[in-house]
Coordinates of C-alpha atoms in Angstrom, one line a residue:
Chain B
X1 CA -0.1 15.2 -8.2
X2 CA 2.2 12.3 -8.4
X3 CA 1.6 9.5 -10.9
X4 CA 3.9 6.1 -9.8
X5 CA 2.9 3.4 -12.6
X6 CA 4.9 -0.2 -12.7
X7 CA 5.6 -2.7 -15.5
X8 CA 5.3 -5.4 -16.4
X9 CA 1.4 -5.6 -15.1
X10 CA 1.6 -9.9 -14.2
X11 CA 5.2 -11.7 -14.8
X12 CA 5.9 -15.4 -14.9
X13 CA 9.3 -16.7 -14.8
X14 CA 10.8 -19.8 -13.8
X15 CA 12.6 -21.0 -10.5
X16 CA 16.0 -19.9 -10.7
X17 CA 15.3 -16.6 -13.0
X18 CA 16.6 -13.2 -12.7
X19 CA 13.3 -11.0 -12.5
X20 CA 13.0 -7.4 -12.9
X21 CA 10.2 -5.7 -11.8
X22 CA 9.6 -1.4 -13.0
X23 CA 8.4 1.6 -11.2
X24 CA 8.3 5.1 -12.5
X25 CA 7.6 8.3 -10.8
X26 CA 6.6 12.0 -12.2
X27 CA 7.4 13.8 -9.4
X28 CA 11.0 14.7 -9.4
X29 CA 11.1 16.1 -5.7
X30 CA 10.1 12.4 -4.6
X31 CA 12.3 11.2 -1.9
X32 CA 11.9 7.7 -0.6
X33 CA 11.1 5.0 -2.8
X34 CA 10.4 1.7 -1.4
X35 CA 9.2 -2.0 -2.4
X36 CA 6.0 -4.0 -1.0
X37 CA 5.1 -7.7 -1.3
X38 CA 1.6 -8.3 -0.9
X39 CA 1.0 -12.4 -0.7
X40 CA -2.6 -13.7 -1.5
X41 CA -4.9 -12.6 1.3
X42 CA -2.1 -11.2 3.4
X43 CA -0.8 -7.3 4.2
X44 CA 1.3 -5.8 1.8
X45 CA 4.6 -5.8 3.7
X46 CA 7.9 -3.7 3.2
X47 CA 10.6 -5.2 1.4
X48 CA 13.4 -2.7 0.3
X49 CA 13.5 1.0 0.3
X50 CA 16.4 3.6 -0.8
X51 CA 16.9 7.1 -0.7
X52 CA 19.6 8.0 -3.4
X53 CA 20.5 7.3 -6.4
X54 CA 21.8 4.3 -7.0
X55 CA 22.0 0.1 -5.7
X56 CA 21.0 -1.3 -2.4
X57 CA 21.3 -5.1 -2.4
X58 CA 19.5 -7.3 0.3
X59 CA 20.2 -11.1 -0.2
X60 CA 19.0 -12.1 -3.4
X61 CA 17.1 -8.7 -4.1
X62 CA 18.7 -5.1 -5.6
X63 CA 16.7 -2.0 -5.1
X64 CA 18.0 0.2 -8.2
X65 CA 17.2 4.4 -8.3
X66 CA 18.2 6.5 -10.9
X67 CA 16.1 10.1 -9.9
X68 CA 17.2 11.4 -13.3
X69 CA 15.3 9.3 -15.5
X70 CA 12.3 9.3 -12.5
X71 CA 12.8 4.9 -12.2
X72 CA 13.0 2.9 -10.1
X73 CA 13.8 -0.8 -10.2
X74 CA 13.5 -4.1 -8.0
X75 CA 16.1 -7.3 -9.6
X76 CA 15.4 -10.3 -7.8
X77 CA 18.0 -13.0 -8.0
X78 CA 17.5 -17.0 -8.1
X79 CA 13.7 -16.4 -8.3
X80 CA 12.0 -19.1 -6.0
X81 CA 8.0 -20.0 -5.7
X82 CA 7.5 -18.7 -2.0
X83 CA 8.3 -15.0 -4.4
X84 CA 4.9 -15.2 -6.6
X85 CA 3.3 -12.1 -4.9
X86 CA 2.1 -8.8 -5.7
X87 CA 4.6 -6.6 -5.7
X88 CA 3.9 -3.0 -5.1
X89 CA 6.3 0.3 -5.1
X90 CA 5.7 3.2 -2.9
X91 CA 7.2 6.8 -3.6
X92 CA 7.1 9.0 -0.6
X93 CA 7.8 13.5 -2.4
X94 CA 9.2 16.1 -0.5
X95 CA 7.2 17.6 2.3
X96 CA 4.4 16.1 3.7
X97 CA 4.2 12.5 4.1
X98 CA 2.2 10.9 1.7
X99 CA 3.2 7.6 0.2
X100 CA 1.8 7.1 -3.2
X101 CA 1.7 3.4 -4.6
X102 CA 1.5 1.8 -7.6
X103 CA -1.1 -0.6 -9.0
X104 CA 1.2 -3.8 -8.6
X105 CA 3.3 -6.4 -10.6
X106 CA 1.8 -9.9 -10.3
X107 CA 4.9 -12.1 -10.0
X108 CA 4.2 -16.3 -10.5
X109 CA 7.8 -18.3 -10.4
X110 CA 7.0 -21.5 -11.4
X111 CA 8.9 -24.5 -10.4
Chain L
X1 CA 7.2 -6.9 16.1
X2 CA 5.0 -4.4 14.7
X3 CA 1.4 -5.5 13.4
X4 CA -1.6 -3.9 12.4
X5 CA -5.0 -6.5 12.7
X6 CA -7.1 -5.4 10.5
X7 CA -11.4 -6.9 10.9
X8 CA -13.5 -7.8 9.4
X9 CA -11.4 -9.4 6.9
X10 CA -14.9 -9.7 4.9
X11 CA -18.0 -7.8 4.8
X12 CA -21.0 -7.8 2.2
X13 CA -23.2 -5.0 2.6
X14 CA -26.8 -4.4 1.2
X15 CA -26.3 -1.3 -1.3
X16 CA -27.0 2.1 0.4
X17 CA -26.0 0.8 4.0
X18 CA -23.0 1.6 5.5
X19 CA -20.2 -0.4 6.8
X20 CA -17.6 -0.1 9.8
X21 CA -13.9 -1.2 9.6
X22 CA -10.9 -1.0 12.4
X23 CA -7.4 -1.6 12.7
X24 CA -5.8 -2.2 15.7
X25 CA -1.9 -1.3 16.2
X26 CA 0.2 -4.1 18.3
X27 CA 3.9 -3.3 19.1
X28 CA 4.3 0.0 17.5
X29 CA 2.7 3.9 18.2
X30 CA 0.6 4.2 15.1
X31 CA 1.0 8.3 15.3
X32 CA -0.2 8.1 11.1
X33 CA -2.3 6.1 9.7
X34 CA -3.1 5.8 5.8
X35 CA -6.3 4.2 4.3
X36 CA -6.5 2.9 0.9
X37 CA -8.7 1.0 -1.2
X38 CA -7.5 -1.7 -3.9
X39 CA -9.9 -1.7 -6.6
X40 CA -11.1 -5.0 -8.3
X41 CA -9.4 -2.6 -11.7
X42 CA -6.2 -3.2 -9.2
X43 CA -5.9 -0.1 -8.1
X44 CA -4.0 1.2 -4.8
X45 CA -5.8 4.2 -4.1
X46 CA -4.9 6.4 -0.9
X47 CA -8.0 7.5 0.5
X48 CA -7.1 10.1 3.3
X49 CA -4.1 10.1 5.9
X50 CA -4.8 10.8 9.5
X51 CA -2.1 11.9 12.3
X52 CA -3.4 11.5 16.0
X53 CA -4.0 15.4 17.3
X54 CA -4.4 16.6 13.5
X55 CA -6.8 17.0 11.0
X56 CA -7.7 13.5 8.6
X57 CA -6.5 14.6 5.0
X58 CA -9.2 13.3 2.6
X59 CA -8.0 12.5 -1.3
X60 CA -9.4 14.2 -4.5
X61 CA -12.4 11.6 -5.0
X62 CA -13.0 10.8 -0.9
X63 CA -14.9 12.9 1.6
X64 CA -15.3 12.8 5.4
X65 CA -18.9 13.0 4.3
X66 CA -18.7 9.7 2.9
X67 CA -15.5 7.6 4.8
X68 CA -15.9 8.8 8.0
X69 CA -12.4 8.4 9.9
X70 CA -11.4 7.9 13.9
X71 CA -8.0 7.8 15.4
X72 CA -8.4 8.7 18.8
X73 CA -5.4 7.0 20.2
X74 CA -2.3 5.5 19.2
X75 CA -2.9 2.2 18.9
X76 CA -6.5 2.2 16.8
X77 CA -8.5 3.3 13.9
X78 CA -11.0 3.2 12.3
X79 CA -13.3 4.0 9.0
X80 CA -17.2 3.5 7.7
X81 CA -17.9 3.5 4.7
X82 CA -21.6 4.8 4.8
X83 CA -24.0 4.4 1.9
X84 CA -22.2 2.0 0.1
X85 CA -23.0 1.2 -3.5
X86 CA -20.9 -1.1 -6.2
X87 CA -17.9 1.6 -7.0
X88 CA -16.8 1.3 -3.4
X89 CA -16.4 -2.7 -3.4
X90 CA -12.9 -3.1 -3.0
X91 CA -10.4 -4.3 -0.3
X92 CA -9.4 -1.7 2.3
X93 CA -6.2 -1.2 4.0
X94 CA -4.9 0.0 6.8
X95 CA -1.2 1.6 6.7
X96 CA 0.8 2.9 10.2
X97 CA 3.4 4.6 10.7
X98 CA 5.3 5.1 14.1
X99 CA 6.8 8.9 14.5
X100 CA 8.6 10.2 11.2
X101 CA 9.7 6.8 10.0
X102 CA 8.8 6.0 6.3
X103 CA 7.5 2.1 6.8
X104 CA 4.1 1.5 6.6
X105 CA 2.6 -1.3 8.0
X106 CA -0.5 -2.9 7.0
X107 CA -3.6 -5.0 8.0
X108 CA -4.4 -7.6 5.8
X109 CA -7.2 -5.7 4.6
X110 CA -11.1 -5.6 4.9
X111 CA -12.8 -6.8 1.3
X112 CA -15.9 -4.9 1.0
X113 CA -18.8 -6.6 -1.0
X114 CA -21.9 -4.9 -1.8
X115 CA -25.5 -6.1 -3.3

C-alpha cells in the first residue's frame, strides 16, 4: 500500500525566503506526483504536478522529482504572506487511479 | 472554471446519529469522485473512490456499511456518515475528477463535530 509522508510537519520563514517543502513516496511504480495548497477553511487546490524525473518551474515555484530516491520536492522562491497554507502532495501509482496524499506541511511567511 | 460546493460546511451531531454530506460539481463532468477525511491528528485519509456506472471502492478502515456513498449523475455526490461517534470527527472532502485527467478538485470540506 503506498505510504507518501512530507517534511518539515509546520515551517515558518520570512517574506522573501527560499522555502523547501518534502514529499516521499514507497511505491516506486507511482506515476504522477502533484502539489496542493489548502488555505484556512478553503478547498485544497492543485498547484504543480510532474510526471518525470526531473524540474518543472511555474513562476516563483519548482516542482523537483527524482523517482530513484522515491522524492519529491516543492522550492518556492521570494516566499510572500498570501503563501502561509497547508501544503499537501498527492502521488497518483500505476494502474488504477487512486491519489494518495500526505498529511500536510503548515507553511507561515511572516512579513 | 471547475468547482465543487461542498455543504454543510459545519455539522455537529449527537453521537450515534448519522449525518448527510453532498457535493455538487459546477463547470466540469465529475465522472470520479474521491472522499477523504482530515483528522484533527492531520491526517488526509481517502475513504473510498466512486466512478459514475461503477462500483464505490471503500479503503481498508471504511465500509459502505458505515459511509454510505451516492453518485448518480455527473454533477453530484454524496455521503452519510451513519452512527457517528468521536473517531469520525473530522473535516470531509470532496475530490472530482473529469474523464482520465489527474486534477482533483475539491469542496471546501464539511467539518463534522460529534457530542
Amino acid at each position: 500500500q503506498q505510504k507518501v509522508q512530507q517534511s518539515p510537519e509546520s515551517l515558518i520563514v520570512p517574506e522573501g525566503a527560499m522555502t523547501s517543502l518534502n514529499c516521499t513516496f514507497s511505491d516506486s511504480a507511482s506515476q504522477y506526483f502533484a502539489w496542493y495548497r489548502q488555505h484556512s477553511g478553503k478547498a485544497p487546490k492543485a498547484l504543480m504536478s510532474i510526471f518525470s524525473n526531473g524540474e518543472k518551474e511555474e513562476g516563483r515555484f519548482t516542482i523537483h522529482l527524482n523517482k530513484a530516491s522515491l522524492h519529491f520536492s516543492l522550492h518556492i522562491r521570494d516566499s510572500q504572506p498570501s503563501d502561509s497554507a497547508l501544503y499537501l502532495c498527492a502521488v497518483l501509482s500505476g494502474g488504477n487511479y487512486k491519489p494518495t496524499f500526505g498529511k500536510g506541511t503548515s507553511l507561515v511567511v511572516h512579513p | 472554471g471547475a468547482l465543487v460546493y461542498q455543504y454543510p460546511r459545519r455539522t455537529i451531531c449527537k453521537s450515534g446519529t448519522s449525518m448527510r454530506m453532498e457535493c455538487q460539481a459546477v463547470g466540469f463532468q465529475a465522472t470520479s469522485v474521491a472522499w477523504y477525511r482530515q483528522s484533527p491528528q492531520k491526517t488526509f485519509e481517502l475513504i473510498a473512490l466512486s466512478t459514475v456506472n461503477s462500483a464505490i471502492k471503500y479503503e481498508q478502515n471504511f465500509t459502505q456499511e458505515k459511509f454510505p456513498i451516492s453518485h448518480p449523475n455527473l454533477s453530484f455526490s454524496s455521503m452519510t456518515v451513519l452512527n457517528a461517534y468521536l473517531e469520525d470527527r473530522g473535516l470531509y472532502l470532496c475530490g472530482a475528477r473529469e474523464g482520465h485527467q489527474n486534477t482533483l478538485y475539491f469542496g471546501a470540506g464539511t467539518r463534522l463535530s460529534v457530542l
